[in-house]
CSV table of C-alpha atoms in Angstrom, one decimal:
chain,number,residue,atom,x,y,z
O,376,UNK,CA,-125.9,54.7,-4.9
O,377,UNK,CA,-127.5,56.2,-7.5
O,378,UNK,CA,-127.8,54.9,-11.1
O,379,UNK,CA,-124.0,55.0,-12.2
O,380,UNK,CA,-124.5,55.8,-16.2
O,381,UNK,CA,-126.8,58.6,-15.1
O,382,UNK,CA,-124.6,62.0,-15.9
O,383,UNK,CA,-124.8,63.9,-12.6
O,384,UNK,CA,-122.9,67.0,-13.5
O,385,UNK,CA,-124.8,67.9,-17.0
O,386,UNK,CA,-128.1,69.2,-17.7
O,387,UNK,CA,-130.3,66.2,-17.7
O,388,UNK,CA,-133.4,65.5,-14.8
O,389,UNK,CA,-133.6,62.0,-12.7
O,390,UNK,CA,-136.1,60.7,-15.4
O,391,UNK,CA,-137.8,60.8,-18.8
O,392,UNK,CA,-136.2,61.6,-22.3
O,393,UNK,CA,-134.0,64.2,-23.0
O,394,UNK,CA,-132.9,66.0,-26.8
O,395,UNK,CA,-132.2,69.1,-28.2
O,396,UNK,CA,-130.9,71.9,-26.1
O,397,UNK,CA,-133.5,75.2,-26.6
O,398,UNK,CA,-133.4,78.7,-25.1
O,399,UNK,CA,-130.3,79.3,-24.6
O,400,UNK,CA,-129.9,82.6,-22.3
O,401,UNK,CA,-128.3,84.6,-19.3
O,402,UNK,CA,-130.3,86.4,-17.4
O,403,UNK,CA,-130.8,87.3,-13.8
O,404,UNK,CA,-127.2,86.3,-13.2
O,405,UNK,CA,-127.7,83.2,-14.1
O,406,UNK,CA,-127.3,80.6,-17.4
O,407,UNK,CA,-130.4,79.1,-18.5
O,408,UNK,CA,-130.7,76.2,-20.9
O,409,UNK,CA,-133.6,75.0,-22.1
O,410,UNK,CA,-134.0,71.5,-23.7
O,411,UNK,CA,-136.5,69.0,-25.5
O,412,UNK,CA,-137.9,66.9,-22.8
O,413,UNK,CA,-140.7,64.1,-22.2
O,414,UNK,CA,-140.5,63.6,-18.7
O,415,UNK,CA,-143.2,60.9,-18.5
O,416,UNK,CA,-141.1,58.5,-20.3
O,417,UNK,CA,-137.6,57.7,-21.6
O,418,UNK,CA,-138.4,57.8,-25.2
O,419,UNK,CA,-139.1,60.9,-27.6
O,420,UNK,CA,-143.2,61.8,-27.5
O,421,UNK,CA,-145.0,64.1,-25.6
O,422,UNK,CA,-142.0,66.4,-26.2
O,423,UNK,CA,-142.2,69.7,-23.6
O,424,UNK,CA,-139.4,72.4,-22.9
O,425,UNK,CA,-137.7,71.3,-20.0
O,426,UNK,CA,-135.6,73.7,-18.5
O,427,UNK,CA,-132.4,74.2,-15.9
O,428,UNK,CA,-130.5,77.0,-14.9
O,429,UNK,CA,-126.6,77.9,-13.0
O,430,UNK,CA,-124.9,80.1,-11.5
O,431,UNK,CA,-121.4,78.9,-12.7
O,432,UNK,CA,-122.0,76.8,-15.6
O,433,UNK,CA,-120.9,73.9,-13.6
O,434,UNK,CA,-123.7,73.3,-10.8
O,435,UNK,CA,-127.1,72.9,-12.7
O,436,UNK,CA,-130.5,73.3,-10.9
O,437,UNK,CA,-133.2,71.8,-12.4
O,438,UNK,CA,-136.3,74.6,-13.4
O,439,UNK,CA,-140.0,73.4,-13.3
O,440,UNK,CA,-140.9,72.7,-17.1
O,441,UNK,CA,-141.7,75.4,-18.7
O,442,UNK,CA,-144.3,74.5,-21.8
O,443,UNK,CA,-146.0,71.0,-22.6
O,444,UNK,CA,-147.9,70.3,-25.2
O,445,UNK,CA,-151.9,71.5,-24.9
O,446,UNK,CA,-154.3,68.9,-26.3
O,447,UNK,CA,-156.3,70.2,-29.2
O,448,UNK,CA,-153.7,73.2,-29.7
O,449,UNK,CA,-151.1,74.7,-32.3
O,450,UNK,CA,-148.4,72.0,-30.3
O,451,UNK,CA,-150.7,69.2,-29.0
O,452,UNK,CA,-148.0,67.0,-31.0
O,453,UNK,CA,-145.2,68.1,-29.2
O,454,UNK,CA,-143.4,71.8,-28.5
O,455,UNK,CA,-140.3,71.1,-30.4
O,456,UNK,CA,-136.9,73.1,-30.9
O,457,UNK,CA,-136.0,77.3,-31.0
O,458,UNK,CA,-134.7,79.9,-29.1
O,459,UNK,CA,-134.8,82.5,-26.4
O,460,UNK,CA,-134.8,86.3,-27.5
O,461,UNK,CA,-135.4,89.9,-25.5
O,462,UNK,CA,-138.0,90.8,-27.4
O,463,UNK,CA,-137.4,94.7,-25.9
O,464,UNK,CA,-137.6,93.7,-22.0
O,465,UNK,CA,-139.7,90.9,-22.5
O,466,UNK,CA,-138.2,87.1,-22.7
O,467,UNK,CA,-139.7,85.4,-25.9
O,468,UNK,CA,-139.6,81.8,-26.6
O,469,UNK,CA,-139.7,81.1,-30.6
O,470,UNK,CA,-140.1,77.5,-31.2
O,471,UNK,CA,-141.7,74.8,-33.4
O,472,UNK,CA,-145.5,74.2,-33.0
O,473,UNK,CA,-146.1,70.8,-33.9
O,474,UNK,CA,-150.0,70.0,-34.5
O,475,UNK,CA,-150.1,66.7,-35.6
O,476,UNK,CA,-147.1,65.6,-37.6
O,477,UNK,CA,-144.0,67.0,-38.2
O,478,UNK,CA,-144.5,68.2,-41.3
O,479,UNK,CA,-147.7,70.6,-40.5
O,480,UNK,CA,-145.6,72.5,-37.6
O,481,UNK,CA,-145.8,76.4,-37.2
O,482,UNK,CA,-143.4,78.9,-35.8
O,483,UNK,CA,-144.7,80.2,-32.6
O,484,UNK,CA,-144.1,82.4,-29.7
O,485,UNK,CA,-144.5,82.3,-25.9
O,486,UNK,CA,-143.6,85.5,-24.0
O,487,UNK,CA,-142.3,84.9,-20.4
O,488,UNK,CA,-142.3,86.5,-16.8
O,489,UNK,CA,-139.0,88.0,-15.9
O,490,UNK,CA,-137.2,85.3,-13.9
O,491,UNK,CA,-138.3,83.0,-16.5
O,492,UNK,CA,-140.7,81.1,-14.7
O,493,UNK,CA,-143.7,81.2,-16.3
O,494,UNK,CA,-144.6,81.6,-20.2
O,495,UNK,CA,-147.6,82.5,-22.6
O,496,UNK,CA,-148.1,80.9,-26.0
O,497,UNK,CA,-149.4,82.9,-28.6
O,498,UNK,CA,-153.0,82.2,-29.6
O,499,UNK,CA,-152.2,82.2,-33.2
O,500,UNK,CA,-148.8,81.2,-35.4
O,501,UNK,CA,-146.1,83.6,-36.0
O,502,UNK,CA,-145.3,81.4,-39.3
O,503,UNK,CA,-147.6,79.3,-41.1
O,504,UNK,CA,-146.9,76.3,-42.7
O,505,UNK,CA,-144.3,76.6,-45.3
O,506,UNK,CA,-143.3,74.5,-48.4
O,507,UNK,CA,-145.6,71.6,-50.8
O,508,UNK,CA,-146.6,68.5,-49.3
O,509,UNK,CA,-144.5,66.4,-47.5
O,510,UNK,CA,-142.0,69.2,-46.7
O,511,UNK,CA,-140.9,70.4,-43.4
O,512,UNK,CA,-139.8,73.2,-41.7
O,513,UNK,CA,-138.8,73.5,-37.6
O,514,UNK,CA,-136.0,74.8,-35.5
O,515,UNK,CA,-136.4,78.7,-35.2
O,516,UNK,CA,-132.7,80.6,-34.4
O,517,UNK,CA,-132.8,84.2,-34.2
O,518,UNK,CA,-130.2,86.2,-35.8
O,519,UNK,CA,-129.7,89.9,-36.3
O,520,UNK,CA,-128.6,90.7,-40.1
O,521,UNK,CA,-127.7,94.2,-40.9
O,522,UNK,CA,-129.3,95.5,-38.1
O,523,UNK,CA,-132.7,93.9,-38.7
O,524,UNK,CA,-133.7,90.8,-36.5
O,525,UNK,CA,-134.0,88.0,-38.4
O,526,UNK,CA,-135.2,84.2,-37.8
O,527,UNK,CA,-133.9,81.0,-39.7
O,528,UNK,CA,-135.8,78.2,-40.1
O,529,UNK,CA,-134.5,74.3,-41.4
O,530,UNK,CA,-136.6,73.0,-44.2
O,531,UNK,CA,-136.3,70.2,-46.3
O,532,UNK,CA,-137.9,66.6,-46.4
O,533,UNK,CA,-137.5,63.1,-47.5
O,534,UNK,CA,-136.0,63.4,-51.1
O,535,UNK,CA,-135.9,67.0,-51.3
O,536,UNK,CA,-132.9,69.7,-51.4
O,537,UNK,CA,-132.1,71.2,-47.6
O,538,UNK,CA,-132.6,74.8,-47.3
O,539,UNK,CA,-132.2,77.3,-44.3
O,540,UNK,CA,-134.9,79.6,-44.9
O,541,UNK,CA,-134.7,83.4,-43.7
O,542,UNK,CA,-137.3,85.3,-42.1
O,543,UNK,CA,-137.8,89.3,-40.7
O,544,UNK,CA,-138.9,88.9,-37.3
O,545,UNK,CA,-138.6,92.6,-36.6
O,546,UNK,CA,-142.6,91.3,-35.5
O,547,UNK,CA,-142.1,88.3,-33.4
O,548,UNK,CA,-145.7,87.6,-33.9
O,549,UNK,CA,-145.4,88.1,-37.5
O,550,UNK,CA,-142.3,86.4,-39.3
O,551,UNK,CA,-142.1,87.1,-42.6
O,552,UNK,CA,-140.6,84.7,-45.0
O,553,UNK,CA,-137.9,86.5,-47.0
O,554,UNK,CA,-136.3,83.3,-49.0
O,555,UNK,CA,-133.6,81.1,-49.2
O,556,UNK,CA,-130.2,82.0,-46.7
O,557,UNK,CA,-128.2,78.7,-48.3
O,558,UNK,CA,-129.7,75.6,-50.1
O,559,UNK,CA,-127.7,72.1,-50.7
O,560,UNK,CA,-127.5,73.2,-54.2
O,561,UNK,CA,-124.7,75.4,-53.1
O,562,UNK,CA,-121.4,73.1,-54.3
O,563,UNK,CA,-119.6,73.7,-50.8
O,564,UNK,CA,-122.7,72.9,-48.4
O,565,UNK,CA,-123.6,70.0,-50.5
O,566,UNK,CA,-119.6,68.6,-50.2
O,567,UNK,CA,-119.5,69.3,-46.8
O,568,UNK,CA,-123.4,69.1,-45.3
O,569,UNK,CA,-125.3,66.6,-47.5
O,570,UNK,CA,-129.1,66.1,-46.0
O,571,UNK,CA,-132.3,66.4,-46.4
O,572,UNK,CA,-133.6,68.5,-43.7
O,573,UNK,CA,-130.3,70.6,-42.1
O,574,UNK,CA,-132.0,70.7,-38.6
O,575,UNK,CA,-131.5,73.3,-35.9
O,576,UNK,CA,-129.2,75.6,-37.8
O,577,UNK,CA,-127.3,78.2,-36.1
O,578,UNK,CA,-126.0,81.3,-37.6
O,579,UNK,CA,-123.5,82.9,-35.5
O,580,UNK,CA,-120.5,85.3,-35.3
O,581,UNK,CA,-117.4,83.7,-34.1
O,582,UNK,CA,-114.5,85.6,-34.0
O,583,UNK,CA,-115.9,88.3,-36.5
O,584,UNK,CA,-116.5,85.5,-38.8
O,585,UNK,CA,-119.7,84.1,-39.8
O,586,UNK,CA,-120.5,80.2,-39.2
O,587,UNK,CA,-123.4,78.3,-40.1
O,588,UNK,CA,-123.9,75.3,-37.9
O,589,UNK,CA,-126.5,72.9,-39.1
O,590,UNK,CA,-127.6,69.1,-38.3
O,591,UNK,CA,-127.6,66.5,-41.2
O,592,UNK,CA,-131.3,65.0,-41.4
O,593,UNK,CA,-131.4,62.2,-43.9
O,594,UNK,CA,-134.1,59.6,-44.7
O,595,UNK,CA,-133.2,55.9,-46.6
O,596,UNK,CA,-136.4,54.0,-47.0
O,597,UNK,CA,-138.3,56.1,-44.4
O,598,UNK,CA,-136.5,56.2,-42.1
O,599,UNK,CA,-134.7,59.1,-40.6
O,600,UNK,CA,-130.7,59.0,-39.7
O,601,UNK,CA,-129.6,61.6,-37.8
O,602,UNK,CA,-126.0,62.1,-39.9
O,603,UNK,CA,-123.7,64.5,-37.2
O,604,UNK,CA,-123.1,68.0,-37.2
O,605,UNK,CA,-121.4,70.2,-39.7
O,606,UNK,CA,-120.2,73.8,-39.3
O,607,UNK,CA,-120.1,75.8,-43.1
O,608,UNK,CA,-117.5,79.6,-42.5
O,609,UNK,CA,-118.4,81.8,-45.0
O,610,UNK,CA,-119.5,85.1,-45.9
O,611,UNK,CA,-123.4,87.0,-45.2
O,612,UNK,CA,-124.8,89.0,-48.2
O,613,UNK,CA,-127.8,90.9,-46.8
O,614,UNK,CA,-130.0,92.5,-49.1
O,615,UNK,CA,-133.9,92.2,-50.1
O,616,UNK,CA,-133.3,88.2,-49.1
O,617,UNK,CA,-129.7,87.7,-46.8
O,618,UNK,CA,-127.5,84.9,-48.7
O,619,UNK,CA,-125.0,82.7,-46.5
O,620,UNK,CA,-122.1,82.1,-49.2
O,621,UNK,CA,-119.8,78.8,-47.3
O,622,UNK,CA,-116.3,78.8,-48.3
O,623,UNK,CA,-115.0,76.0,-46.2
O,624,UNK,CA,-116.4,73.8,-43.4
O,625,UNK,CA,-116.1,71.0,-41.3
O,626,UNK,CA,-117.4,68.1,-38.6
O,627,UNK,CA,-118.1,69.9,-35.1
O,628,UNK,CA,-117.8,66.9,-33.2
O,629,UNK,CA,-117.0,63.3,-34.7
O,630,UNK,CA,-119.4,61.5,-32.2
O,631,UNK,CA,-122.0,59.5,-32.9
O,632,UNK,CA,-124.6,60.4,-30.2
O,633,UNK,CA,-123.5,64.3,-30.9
O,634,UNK,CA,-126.2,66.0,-32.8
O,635,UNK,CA,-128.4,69.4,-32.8
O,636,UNK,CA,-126.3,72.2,-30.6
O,637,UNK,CA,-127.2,75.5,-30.2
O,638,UNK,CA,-124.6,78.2,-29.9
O,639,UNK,CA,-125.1,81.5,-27.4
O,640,UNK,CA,-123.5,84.2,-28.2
O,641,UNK,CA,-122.8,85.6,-25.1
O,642,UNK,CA,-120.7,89.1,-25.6
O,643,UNK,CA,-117.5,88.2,-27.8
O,644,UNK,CA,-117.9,84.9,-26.1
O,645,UNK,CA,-119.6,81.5,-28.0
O,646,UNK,CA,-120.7,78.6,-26.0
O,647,UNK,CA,-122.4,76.0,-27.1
O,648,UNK,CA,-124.1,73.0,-25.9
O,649,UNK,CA,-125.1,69.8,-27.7
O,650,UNK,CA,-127.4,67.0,-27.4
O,651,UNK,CA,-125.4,63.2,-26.2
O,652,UNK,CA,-128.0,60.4,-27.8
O,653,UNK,CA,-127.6,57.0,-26.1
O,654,UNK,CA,-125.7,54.2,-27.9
O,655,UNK,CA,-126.8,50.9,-28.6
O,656,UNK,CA,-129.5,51.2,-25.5
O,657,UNK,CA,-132.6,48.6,-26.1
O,658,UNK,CA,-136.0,49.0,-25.0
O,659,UNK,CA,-135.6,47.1,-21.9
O,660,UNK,CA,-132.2,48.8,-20.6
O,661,UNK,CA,-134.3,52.4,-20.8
O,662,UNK,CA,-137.4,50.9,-19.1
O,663,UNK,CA,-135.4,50.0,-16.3
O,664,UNK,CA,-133.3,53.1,-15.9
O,665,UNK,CA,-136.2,55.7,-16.6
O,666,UNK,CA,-134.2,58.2,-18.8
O,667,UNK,CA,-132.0,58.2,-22.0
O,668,UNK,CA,-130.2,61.5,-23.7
O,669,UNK,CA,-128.5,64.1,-21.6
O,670,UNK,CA,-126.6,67.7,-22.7
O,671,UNK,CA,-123.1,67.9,-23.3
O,672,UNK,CA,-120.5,70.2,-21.4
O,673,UNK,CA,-120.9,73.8,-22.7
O,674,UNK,CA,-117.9,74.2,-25.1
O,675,UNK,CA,-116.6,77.2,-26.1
O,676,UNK,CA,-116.2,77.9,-29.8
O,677,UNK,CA,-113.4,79.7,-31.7
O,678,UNK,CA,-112.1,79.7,-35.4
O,679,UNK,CA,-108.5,78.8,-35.1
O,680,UNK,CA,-106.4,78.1,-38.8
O,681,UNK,CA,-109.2,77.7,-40.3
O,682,UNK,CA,-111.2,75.0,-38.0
O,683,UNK,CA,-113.8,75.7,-36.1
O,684,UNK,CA,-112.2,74.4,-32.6
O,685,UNK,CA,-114.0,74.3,-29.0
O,686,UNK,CA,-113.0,73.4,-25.5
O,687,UNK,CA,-114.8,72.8,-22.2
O,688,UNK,CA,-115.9,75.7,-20.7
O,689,UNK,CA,-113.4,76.6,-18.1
O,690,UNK,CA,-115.9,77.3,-15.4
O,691,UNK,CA,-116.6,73.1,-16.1
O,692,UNK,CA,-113.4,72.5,-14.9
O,693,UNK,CA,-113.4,74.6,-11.5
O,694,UNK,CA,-115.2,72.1,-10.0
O,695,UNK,CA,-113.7,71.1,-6.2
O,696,UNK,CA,-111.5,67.8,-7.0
O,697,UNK,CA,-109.2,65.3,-6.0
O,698,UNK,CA,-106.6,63.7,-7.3
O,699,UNK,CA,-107.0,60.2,-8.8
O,700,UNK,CA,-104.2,57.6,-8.8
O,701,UNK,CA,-104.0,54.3,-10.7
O,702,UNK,CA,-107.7,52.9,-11.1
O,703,UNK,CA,-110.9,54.3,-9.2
O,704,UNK,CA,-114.3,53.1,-9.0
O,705,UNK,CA,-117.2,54.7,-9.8
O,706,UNK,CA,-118.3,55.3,-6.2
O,707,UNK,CA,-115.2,57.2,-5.4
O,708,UNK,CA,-115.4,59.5,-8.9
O,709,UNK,CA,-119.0,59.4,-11.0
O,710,UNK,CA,-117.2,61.7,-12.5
O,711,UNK,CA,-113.8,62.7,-13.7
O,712,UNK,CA,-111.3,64.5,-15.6
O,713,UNK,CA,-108.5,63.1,-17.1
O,714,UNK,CA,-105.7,64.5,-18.8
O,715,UNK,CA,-103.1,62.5,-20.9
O,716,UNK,CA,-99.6,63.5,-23.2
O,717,UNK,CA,-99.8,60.6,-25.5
O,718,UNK,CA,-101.8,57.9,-26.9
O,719,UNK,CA,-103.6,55.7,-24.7
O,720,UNK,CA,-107.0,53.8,-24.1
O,721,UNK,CA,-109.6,55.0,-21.3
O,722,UNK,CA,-110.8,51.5,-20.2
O,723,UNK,CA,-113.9,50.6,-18.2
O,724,UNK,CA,-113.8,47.6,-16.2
O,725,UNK,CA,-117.3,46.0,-15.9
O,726,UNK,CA,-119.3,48.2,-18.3
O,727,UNK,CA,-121.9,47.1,-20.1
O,728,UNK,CA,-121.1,46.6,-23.4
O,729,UNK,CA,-118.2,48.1,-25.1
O,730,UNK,CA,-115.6,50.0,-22.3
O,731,UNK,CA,-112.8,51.1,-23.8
O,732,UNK,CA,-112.2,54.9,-25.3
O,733,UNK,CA,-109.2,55.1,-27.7
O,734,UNK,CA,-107.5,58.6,-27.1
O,735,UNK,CA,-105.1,60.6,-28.9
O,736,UNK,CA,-102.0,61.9,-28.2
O,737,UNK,CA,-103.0,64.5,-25.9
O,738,UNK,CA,-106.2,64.9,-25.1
O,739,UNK,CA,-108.5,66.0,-21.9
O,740,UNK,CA,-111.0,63.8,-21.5
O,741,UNK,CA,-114.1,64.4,-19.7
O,742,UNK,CA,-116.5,61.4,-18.1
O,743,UNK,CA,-119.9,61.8,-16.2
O,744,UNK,CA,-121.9,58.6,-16.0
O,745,UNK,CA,-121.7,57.6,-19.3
O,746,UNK,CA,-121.1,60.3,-20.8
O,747,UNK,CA,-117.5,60.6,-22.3
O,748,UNK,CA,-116.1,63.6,-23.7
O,749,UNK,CA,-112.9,63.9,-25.7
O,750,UNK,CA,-111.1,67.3,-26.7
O,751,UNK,CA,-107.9,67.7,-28.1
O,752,UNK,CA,-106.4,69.9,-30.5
O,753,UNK,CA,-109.3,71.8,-30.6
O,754,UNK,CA,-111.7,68.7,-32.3
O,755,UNK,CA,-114.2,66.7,-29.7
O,756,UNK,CA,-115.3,63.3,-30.3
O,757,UNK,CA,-118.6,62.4,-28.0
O,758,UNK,CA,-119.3,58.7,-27.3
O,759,UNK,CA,-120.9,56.6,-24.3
O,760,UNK,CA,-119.2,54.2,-22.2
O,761,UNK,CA,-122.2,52.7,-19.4
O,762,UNK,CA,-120.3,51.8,-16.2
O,763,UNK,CA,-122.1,49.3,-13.3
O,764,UNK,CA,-122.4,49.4,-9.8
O,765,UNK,CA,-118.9,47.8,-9.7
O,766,UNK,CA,-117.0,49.1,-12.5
O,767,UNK,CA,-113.3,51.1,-12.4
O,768,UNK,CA,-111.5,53.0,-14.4
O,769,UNK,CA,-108.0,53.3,-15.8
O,770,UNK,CA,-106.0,55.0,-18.4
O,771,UNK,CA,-103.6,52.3,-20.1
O,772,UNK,CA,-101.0,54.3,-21.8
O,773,UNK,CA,-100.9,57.7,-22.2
O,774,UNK,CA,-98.0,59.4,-21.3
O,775,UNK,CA,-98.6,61.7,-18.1
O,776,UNK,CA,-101.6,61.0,-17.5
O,777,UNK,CA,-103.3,63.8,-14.9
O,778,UNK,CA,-106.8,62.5,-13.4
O,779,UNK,CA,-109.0,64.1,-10.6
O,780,UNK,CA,-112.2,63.4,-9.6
O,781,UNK,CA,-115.1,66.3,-10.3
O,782,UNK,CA,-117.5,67.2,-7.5
């Protein structure tokens, strides 16, 4: 069989390293999702724009990778995170140009053939370098503001206040920097969001509302900790320079491996799709299964009494499946939904490491290799569980418990 912890359902390939979901976009009737990828080796370096694409949000088909890094060009360090935009009929990829380090990367375009297939960097930066020393800026998300398109950028660095800086792309080969849209000065984002770099922030409408989504960077002693996910509702001032003004907020998901979504805003629809890090893997365990990181389901997003709430995609969960009774091993269900009416405890026989998933009271839990997905009540928590060859698994507890195997 194949590897058992290896998601099958989700957007992920056989092999290599896998982060940040990019590009979000429908087009030619299909879903594409774009995604941070070094498909030579099952760490983060090398980093190209992998790509996959669906008919039904459900059945992925891999896409051949559609930019890696040029030696001796504006990303020969790596062609990190951004978006997709219709730049008039033409697709256009705005992403982080990284030329060395982190800290020197540009904002860049590539335009792309119609079907998506083939893309063309631009010879020079759209953005320059921004900020003193030290600083760093990444993670282009384009936004339109009062009618004008705009871009917003995280920025920030080790020691310094977080910003999400605001830029007129009206010029996709020209974005001009027009200030500050929030910093961590701001008493509500630095209560709720304290970082210093918010990476890949997303500024959305959900539900006629404005959200903020950003991704807590913080360094201790040099070294970076990715610190989860925060969502900021709040209210958009445009102007000379658009403000974000956050009157509440929250945790998106309360998973550790959950970190850097990106939303699409897809008609009065908002799905999003996240990035699963693996848990407690060692060098060894990733050399010998080839890959680590996979996507998330695509959630979709609503503000509900004032939470930001989300639930699997319902086109997930119209997979063909059969029923599950009792226990089941991994070679009869990969992967599997499970629904329950009161508290209980997921349990994988034979895992390694840790197997067991506490649940709430009711909850619809989502596995796939090891990826494990809980929603209920409209929170998600994101964790791993790694299954063997051999393992099984049960639900102890609760309640009605509903399980089915997804195909």
């Amino acid at each position: 069989m194949t590897d058992p912890a290896l998601p099958g359902l989700h957007v992920r390939p056989a092999r290599g390293w896998v982060n940040d979901p990019n590009g979000l976009c429908r087009a030619g009737g299909r879903w594409h999702v774009f995604f941070q990828h070094n498909p030579h080796a099952p760490r983060h370096g090398r980093i190209a724009w992998g790509h996959a694409s669906s008919a039904d949000l459900a059945h992925w088909r891999e896409e051949p990778i559609a930019m890696e890094p040029v030696p001796g060009g504006l990303d020969a360090a790596g062609c990190w995170s951004g978006c997709l935009v219709m730049d008039g009929t033409t697709p256009t990829i705005c992403y982080t140009a990284v030329p060395d380090a982190p800290e020197n990367a540009v904002g860049r375009t590539a335009t792309g053939s119609a079907d998506l297939s083939a893309w063309t960097r631009a010879g020079r930066p759209s953005a320059e370098r921004i900020g003193p020393p030290g600083a760093c800026t990444r993670d282009p998300f384009a936004v339109r503001i009062g009618g004008r398109r705009c871009i917003v950028q995280g920025h920030g660095g080790p020691g310094r206040t977080a910003r999400v800086l605001v830029h007129d792309a009206t010029d996709l080969s020209d974005w001009r920097l027009l200030g500050t849209l929030l910093d961590g000065r701001d008493p509500v984002a630095r209560e709720l969001a304290p970082a210093d770099v918010w990476e890949c922030p997303n500024l959305v409408r959900i539900d006629g509302r404005w959200v903020l989504i950003v991704s807590l960077l913080r360094t201790d002693g040099g070294r970076a900790l990715l610190a989860g996910v925060r969502w900021l509702r709040g209210e958009l001032a445009d102007g000379p320079t658009p403000r974000f003004v956050p009157h509440e907020g929250g945790t998106v998901d309360a998973g550790w491996p959950f970190y850097a979504p990106q939303v699409l805003v897809d008609g009065e629809r908002a799905l999003m799709w996240g990035w699963a890090r693996e848990l407690d893997r060692d060098e060894a365990w990733l050399a010998g299964h080839g890959w680590a990181g996979t996507l998330t389901t695509p959630r979709e997003l609503h503000l509900r009494d004032g939470r930001l709430v989300s639930a699997p995609a319902a086109e997930y969960l119209a997979h063909r499946a059969e029923h599950l009774d009792g226990s089941w091993s991994v070679a009869e269900a990969p992967a599997f939904a499970v629904t329950t009416s009161g508290p209980g405890v997921l349990v994988c026989a034979g895992a390694e490491g840790p197997g067991r998933v506490e649940l709430p009271g009711r909850a619809q839990v989502l596995v796939d290799g090891s990826l494990v997905e809980v929603f209920s009540d409209g929170d998600c928590r994101t964790t791993r569980v790694y299954p063997t060859a051999a393992s099984t698994w049960r639900v102890l507890g609760g309640g009605t418990v509903s399980a089915r195997a997804l195909r």
